[in-house]
Coordinates of C-alpha atoms in Angstrom, one line a residue:
X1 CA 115.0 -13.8 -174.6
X2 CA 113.8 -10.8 -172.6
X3 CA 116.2 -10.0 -170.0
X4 CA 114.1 -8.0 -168.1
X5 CA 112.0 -10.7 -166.4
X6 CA 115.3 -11.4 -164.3
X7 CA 115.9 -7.6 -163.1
X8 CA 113.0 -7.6 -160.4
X9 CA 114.8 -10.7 -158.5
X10 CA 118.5 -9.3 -159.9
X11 CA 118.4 -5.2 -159.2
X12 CA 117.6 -5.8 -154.9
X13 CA 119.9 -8.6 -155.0
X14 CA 122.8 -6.6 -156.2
X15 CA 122.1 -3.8 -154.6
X16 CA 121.4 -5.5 -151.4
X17 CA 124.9 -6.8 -152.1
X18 CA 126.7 -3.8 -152.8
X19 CA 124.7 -1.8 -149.4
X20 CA 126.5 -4.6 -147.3
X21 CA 129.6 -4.2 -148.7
X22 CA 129.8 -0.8 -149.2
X23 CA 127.2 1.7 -147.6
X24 CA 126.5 -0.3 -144.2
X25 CA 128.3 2.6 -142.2
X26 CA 127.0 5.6 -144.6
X27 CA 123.5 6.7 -143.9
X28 CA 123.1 9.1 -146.7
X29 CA 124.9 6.3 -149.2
X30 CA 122.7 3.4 -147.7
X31 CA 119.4 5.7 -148.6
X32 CA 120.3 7.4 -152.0
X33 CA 121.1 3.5 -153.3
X34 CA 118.1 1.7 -151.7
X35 CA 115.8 4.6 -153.1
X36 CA 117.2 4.6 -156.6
X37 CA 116.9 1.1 -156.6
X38 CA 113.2 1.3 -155.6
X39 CA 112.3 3.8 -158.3
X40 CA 114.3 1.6 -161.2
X41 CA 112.1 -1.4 -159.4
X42 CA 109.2 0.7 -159.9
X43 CA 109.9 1.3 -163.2
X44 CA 110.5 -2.6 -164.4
X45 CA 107.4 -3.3 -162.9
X46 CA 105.3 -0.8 -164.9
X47 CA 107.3 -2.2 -168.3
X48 CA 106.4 -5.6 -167.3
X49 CA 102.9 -4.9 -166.6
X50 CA 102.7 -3.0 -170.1
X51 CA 104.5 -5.9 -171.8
X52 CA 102.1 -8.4 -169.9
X53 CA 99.0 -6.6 -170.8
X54 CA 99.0 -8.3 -174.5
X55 CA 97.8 -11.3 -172.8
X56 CA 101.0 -13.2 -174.1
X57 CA 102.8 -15.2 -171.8
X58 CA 106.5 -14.6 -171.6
X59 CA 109.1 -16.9 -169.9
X60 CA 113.1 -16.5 -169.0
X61 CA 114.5 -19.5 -168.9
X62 CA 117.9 -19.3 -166.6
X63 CA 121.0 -20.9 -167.6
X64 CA 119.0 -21.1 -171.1
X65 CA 118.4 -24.9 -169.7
X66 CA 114.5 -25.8 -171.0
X67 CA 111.8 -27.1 -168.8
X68 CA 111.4 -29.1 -166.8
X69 CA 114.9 -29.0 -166.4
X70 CA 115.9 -25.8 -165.7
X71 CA 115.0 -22.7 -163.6
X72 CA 111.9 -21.0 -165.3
X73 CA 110.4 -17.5 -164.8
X74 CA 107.0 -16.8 -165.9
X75 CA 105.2 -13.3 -166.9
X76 CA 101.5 -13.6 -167.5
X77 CA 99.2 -10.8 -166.1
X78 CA 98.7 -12.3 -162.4
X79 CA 102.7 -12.2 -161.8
X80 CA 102.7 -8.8 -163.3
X81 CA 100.2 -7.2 -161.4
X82 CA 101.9 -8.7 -158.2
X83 CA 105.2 -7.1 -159.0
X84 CA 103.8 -3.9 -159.8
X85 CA 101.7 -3.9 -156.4
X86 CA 105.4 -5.3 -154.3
X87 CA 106.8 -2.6 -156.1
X88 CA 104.7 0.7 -155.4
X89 CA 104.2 -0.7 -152.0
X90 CA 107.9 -0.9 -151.1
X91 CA 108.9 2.3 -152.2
X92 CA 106.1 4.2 -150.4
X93 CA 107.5 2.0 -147.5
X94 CA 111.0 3.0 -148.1
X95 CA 110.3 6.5 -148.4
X96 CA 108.4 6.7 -145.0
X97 CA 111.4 4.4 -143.6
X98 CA 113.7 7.1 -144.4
X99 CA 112.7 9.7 -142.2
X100 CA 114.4 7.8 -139.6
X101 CA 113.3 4.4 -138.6
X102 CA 115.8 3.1 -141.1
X103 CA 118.7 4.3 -138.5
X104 CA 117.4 2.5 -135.9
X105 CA 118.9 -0.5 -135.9
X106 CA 121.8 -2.2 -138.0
X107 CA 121.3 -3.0 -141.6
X108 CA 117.6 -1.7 -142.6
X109 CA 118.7 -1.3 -146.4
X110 CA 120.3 -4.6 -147.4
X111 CA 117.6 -6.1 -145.8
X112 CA 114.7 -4.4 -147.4
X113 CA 116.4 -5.3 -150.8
X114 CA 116.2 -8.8 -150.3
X115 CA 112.9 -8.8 -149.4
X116 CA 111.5 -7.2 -152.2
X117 CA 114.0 -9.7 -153.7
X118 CA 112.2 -12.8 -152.2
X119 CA 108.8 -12.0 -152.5
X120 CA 109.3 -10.6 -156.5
X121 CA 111.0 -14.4 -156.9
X122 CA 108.2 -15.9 -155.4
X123 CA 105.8 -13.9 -158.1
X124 CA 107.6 -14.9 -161.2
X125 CA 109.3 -18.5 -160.6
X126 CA 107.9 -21.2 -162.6
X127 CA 108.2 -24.1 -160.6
X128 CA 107.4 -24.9 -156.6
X129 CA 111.1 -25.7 -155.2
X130 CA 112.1 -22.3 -156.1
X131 CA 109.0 -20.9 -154.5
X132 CA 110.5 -22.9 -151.6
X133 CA 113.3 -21.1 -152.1
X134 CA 112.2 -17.7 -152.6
X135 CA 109.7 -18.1 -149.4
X136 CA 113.4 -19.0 -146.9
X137 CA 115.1 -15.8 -148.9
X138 CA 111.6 -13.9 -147.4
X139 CA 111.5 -16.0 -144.0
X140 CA 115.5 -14.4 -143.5
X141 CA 115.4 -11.1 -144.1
X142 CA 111.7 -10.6 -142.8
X143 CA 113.1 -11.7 -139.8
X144 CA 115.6 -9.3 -139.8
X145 CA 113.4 -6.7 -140.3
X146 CA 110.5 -7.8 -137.4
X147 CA 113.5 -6.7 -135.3
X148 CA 114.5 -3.7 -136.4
X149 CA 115.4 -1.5 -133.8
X150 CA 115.5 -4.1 -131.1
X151 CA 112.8 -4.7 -128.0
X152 CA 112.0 -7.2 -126.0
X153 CA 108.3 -7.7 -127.2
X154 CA 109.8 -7.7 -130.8
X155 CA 112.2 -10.6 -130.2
X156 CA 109.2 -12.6 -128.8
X157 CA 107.0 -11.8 -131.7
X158 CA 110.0 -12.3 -134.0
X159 CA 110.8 -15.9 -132.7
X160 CA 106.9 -17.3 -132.5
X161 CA 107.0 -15.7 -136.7
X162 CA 110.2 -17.8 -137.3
X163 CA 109.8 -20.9 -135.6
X164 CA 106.2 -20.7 -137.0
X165 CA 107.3 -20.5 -140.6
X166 CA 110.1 -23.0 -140.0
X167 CA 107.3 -25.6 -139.5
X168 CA 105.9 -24.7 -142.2
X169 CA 109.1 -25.2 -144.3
X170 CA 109.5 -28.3 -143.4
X171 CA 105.9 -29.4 -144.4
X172 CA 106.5 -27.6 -147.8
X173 CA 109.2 -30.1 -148.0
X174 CA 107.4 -33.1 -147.1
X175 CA 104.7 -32.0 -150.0
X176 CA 107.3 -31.3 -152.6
X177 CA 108.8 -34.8 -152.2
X178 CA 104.8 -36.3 -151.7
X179 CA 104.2 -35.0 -155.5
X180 CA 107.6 -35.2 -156.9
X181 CA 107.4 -39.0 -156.1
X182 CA 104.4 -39.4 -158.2
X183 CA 104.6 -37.1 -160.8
X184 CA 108.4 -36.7 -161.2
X185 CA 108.5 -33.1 -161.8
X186 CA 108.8 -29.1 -159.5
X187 CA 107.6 -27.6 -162.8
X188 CA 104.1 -25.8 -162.3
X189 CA 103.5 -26.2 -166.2
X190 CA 104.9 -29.6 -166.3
X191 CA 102.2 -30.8 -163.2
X192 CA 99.5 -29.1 -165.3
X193 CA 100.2 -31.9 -167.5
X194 CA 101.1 -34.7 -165.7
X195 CA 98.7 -34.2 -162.4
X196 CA 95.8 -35.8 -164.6
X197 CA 97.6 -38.9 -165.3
X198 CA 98.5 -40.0 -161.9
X199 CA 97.1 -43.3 -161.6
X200 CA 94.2 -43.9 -158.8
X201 CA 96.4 -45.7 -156.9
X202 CA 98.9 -42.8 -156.4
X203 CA 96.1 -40.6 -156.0
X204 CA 95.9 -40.7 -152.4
X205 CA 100.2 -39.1 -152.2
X206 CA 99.4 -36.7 -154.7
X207 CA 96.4 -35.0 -153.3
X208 CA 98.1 -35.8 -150.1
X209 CA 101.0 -33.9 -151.0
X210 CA 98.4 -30.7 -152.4
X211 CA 96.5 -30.3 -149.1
X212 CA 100.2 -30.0 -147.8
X213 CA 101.0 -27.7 -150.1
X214 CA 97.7 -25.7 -149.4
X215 CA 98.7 -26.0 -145.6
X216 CA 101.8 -24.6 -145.9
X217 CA 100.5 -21.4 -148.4
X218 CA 97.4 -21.2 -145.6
X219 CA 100.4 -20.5 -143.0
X220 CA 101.5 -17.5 -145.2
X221 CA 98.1 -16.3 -145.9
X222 CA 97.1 -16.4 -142.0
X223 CA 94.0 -18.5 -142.7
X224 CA 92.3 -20.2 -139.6
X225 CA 93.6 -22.2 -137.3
X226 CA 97.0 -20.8 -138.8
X227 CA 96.8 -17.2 -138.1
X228 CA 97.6 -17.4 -134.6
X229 CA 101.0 -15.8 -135.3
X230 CA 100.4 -12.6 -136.9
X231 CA 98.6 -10.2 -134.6
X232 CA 101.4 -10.4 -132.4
X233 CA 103.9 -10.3 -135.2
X234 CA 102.8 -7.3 -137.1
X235 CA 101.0 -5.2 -133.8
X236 CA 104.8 -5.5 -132.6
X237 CA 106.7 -5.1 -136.0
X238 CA 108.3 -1.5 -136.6
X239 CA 105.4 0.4 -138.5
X240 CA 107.3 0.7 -142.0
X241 CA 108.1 -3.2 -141.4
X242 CA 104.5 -4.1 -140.9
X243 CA 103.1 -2.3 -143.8
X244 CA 106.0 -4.0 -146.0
X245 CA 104.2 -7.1 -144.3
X246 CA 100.8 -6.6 -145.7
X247 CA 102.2 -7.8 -149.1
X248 CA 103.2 -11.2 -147.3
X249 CA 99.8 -12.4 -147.0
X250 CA 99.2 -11.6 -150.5
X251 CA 102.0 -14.4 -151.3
X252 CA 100.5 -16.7 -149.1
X253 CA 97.5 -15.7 -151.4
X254 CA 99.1 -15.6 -154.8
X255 CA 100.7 -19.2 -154.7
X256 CA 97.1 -20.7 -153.6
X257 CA 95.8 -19.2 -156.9
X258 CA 98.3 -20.0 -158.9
X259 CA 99.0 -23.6 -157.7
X260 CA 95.1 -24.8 -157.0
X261 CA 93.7 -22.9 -161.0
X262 CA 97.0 -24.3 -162.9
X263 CA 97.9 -27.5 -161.5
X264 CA 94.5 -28.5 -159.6
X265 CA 91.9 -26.6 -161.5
X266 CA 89.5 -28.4 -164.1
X267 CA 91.8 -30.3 -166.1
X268 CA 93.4 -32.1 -162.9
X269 CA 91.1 -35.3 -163.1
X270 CA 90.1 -36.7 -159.6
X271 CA 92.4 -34.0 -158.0
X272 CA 90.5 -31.1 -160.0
X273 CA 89.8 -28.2 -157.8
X274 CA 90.8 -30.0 -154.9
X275 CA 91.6 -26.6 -152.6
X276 CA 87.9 -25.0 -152.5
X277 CA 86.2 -27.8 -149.9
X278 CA 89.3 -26.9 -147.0
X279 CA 89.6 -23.2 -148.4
X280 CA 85.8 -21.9 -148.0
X281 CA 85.3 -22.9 -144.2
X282 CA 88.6 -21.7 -143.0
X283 CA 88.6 -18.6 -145.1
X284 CA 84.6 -17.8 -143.8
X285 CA 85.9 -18.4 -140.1
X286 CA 88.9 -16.2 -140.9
X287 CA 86.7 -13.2 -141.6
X288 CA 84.7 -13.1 -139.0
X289 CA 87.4 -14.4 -136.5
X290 CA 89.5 -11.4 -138.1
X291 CA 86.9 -8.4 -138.2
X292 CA 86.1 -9.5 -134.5
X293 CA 89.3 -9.1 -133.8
X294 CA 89.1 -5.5 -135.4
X295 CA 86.3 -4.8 -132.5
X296 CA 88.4 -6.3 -129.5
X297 CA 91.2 -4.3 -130.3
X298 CA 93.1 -2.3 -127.6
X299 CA 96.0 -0.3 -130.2
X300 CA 95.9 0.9 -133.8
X301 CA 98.4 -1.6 -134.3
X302 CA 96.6 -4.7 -133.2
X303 CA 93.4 -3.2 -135.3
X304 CA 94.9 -3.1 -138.5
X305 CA 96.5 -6.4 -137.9
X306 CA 93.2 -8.1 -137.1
X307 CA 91.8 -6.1 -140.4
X308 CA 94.9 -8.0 -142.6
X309 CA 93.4 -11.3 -141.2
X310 CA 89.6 -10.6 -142.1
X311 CA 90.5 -9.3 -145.3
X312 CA 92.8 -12.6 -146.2
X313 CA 89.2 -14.2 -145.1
X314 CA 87.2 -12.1 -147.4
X315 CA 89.5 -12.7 -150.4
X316 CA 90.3 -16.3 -150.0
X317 CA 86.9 -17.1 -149.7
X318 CA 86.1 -15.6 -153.2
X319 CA 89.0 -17.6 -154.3
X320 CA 87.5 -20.7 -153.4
X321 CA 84.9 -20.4 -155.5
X322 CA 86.9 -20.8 -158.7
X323 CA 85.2 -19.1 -161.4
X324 CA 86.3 -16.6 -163.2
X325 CA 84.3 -13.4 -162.2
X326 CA 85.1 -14.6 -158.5
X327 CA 88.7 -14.6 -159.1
X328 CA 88.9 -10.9 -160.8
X329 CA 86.5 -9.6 -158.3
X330 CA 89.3 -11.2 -156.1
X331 CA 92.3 -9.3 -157.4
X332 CA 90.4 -6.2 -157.1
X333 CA 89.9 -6.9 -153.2
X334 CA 93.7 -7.8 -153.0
X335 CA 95.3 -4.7 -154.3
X336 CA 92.8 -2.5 -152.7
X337 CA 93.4 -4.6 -149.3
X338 CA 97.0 -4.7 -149.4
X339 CA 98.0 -0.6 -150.0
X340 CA 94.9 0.4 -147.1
X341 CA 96.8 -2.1 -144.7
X342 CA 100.3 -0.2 -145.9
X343 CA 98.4 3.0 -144.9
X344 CA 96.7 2.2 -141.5
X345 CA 99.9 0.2 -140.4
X346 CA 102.2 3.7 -140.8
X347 CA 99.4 5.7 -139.7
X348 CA 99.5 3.8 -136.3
X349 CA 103.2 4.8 -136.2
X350 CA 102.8 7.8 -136.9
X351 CA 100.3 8.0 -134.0
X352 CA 102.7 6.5 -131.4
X353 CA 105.6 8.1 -132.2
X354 CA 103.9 11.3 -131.3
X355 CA 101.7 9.9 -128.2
X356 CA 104.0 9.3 -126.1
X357 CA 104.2 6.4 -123.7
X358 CA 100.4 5.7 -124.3
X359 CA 101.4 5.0 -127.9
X360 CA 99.1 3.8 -130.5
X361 CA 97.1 2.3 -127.6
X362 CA 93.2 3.3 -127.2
X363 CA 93.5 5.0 -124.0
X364 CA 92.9 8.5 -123.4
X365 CA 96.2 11.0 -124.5
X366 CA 96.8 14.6 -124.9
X367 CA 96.6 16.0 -128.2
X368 CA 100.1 15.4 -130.6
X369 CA 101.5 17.0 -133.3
X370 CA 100.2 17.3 -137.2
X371 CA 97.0 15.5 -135.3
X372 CA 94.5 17.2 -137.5
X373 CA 96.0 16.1 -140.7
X374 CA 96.8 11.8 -139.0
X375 CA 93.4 12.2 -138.4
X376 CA 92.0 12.9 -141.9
X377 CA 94.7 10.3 -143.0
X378 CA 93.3 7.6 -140.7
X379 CA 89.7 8.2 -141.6
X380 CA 90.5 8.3 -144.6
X381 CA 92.4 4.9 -144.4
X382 CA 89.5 3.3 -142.2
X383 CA 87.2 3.9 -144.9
X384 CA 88.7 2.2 -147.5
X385 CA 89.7 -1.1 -144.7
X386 CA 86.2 -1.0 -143.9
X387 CA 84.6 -1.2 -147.0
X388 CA 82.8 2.3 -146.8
X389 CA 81.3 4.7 -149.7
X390 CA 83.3 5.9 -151.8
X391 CA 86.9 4.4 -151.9
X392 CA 87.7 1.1 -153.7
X393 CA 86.9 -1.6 -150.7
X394 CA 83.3 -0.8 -151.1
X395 CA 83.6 -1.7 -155.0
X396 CA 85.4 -4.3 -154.3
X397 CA 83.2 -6.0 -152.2
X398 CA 80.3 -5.3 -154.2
X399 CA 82.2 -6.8 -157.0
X400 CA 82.9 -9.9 -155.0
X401 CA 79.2 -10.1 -153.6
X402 CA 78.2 -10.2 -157.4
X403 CA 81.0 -12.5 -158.0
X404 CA 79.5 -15.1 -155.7
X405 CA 75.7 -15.1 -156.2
X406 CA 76.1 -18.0 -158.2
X407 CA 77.9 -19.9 -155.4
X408 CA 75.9 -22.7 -153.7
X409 CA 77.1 -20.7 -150.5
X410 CA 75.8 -17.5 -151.4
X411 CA 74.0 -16.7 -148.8
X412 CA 77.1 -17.3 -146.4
X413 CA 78.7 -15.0 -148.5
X414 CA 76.5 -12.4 -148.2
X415 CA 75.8 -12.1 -144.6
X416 CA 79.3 -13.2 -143.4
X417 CA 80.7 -9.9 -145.7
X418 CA 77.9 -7.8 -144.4
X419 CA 77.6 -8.5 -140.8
X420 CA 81.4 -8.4 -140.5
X421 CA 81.5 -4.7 -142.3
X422 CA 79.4 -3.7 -139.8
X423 CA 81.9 -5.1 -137.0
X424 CA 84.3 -3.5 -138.5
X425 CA 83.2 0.1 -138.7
X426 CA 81.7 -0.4 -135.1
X427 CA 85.5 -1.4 -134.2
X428 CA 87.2 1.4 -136.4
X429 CA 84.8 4.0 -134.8
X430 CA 85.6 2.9 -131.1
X431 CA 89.5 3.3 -131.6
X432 CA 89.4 6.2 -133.5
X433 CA 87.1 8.1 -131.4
X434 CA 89.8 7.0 -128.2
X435 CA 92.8 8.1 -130.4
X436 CA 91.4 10.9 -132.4
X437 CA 88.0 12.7 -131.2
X438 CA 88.0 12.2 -127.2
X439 CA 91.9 12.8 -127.5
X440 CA 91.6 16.4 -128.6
X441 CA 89.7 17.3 -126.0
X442 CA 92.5 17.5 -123.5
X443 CA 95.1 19.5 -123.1
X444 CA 97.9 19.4 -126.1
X445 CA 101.1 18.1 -124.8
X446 CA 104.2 20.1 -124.2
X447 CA 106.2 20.9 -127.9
X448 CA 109.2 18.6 -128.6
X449 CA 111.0 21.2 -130.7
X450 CA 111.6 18.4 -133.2
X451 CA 110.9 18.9 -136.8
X452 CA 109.1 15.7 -138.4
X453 CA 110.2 14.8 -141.6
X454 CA 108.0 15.0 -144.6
X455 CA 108.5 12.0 -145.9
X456 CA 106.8 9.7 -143.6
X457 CA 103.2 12.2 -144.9
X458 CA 104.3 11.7 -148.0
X459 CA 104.6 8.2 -148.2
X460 CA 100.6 7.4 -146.5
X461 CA 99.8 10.1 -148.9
X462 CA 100.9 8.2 -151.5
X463 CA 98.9 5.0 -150.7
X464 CA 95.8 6.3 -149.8
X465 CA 96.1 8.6 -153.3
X466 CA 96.5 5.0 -154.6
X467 CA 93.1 3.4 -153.3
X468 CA 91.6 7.1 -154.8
X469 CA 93.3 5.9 -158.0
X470 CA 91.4 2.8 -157.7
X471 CA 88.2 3.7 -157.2
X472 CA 88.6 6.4 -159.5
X473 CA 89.6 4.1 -162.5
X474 CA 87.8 1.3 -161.0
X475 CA 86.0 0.4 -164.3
X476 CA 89.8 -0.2 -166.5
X477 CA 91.2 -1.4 -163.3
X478 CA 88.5 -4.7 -163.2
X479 CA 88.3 -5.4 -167.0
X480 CA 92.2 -5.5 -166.9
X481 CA 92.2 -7.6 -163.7
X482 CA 89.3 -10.1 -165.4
X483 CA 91.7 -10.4 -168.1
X484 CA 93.6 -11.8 -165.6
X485 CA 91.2 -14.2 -164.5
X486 CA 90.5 -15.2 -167.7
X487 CA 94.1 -15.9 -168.7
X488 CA 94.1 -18.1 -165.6
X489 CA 91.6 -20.3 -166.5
X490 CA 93.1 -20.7 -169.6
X491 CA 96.2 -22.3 -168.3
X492 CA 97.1 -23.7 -171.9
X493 CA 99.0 -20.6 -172.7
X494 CA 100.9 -20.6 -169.7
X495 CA 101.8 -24.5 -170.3
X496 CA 102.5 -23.8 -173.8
X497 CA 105.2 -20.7 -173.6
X498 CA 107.0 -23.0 -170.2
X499 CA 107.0 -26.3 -172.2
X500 CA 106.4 -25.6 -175.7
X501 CA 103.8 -27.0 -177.9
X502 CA 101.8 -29.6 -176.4
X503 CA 102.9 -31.9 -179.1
X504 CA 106.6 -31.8 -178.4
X505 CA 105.9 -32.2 -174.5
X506 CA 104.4 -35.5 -175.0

């Protein structure tokens, strides 16, 4: 048994531990343990990815109890890919936290670990209780987090997040007990095999229980109607918090892939890809509700918190087409989207931590501070959100307009992606010509005598060098990520390495 498939869920929770206990009152102990502990998660994730990258599928069973019966975590390339992406995000986070929005407020560290603790869980467990689990560990100490610092606004963003996603708890509940009361199993490899032998007259709680289940994972991924809580949450989220939060989505994102290829793809009988007729309309309406939203914008913040929602609408729809080419095109889109969200959301704290009491808002300000070099950061940044020559969001959506010409919808497709690009730069050029060109026409404000840290330029750096990474390695980067797809829809060796052989399952 390899033991490393636990350390992405153990290292943050132990550490997390140990900053509570011991380093809650020490800023410079607090900082040196949560960044070593980023790094080492960094490094797991990159031996996991290598280790996945053999196409084998590689399982940790806790306890040593076998499935069904026990606790499961599963490797395959998807949840390695997703780990690695958690972890490069979070430690460009962390290090851009550091340079003091970590001191704001009580407890930054501890919390931070068990996030990255929740949402690796929610990557590698095996069956759909603990993702239950592992999204109430993220519901916690994201909460935690959206307050960070304290503010009234916060608060009220905070409390419309949590009572938002404790409705959708309770519905994951209600589908759990909706499938486990037909098929008699939480194991994702076990409902691969037992989903097609529900009889047709438990068909209607079983694909009952599934559109719950796609309900609740629509809620994470802030899919139409059910997005109505994260402009608010994120525009209002301390900046470091927020571009932590543009992996959140992805999860929302990740357990729709996973649950709908594996458990309701092709082999699933009358249930067989029983997500794509809800997933298409709401994740077309998300786009262009989202890139819209990018145009009607009136801060930074709110921008790049509209752009999250279009982009969940741009990659959810390719989802929902279910082949394979669609679905690596797909991954593509997701970790280009996720680290130029992680970008524009600390370049818009950067901006209103230097503006003053106009803030990131698109209003008229003197010029601020390092303005030249935000500004080639955030043009930088808007050209990758919006899809522009030459950074990866223009291959990507190339590769997901090829992806889908073979769609019955391709022609929604098309012109959705198109039209709302072309929102998008229009509402990308309006805010950064308020913030940025008009701004530096006027007078520079008086000096502050404060030294920024480095570390806050450092960290954007870092992303945005990671969506030049992309693009420039674009062509290993997709045949890697079709492997992916293509282990997907082959969800016999995923079944296999949970359950064992097929013969001793049944």
């Amino acid at each position: 048994m390899n033991h490393t498939l636990i350390l992405p869920i153990l290292l943050p929770a132990v550490v997390g531990a140990l900053l509570v206990m011991a380093a809650r009152y020490d800023k410079v102990l607090a900082r040196a343990f949560s960044l070593a502990s980023a790094v080492l998660l960094l490094g797991v994730a990159i031996a996991l990815f290598v280790i996945a990258s053999d196409d084998s599928v590689r399982t940790y069973a806790l306890g040593a109890w076998p499935a069904p019966f026990g606790i499961v975590l599963v490797l395959d390339r998807l949840a390695a890919l997703m780990l690695l992406l958690n972890a490069v995000l979070g430690l460009g986070v962390l290090l851009y936290a550091v340079g003091g929005w970590d001191m704001r407020g009580k407890h930054f560290h501890p919390l931070f670990q068990f996030q990255l603790m929740g949402i690796n869980g929610a990557f590698l467990t095996g069956d759909f209780f603990n993702l239950f689990v592992f999204f109430e560990i993220l519901l916690i100490a994201s909460y935690g987090l959206m307050v960070h610092g304290g503010g009234g606004l916060r608060v009220k963003a905070g409390v419309q997040y949590v009572v938002t996603n404790l409705v959708g708890s309770s519905v994951f509940l209600i589908a759990v007990g909706l499938i486990y009361s037909v098929t008699g199993t939480l194991n994702m490899a076990d409902l691969a095999l037992k989903v097609p032998q529900v009889p047709a007259g438990d068909q209607a709680l079983l694909q009952t229980g599934a559109v719950l289940l796609l309900l609740v994972f629509a809620v994470k991924a802030a899919l139409v109607p059910l997005h109505f809580w994260l402009p608010g949450t994120y525009a209002n989220a301390p900046g470091p918090v927020a571009a932590l939060f543009a992996i959140m989505t992805k999860v929302g994102a990740y357990s729709i892939i996973r649950m709908y290829v594996l458990a309701f793809g092709a082999d699933a009988g009358e249930a067989a890809w029983l997500a794509a007729p809800w997933l298409l309309p709401a994740s077309l309406v998300t786009l262009v509700l989202g890139m819209t939203g990018v145009l009607a914008a009136r801060s930074l913040g709110q921008m790049a918190s509209f752009a999250v929602i279009g982009s969940m609408g741009m990659l959810l729809a390719t989802v929902s087409v279910f082949t394979q080419q669609a679905i690596g095109a797909a991954l593509y889109y997701l970790v280009h989207s996720t680290f130029a969200a992680g970008a524009l959301f600390l370049i818009a704290d950067l901006v209103a931590e230097r503006r003053g009491v106009q803030r990131d808002r698109f209003v008229l300000a003197p010029r601020f501070a390092q303005g030249g070099l935000i500004t080639a950061m955030f043009f930088v940044a808007a050209i990758g959100v919006t899809g522009m020559p030459p950074l990866s969001g223009f291959i990507g959506k190339l590769l997901i307009l090829d992806g889908v010409r073979d769609s019955a919808h391709a022609a929604w497709f098309w012109t959705l992606i198109l039209s709302t690009s072309l929102i998008a730069i229009v509402g990308f050029s309006r805010g950064g010509s308020l913030v940025f060109w008009k701004s530096h026409a006027l007078l520079p404000a008086p000096a502050s005598g404060h030294r920024p840290a480095a570390a806050p330029f450092v960290a954007v750096g870092a992303l945005l060098a990671c969506l030049v990474a992309l693009t420039v390695f674009a062509g290993p980067a997709h045949a890697w990520l079709e492997g992916a797809a293509v282990q997907l829809f082959a969800p016999a060796g995923y079944i296999e390495a949970v359950m064992g052989t097929l013969q001793e399952v049944r």
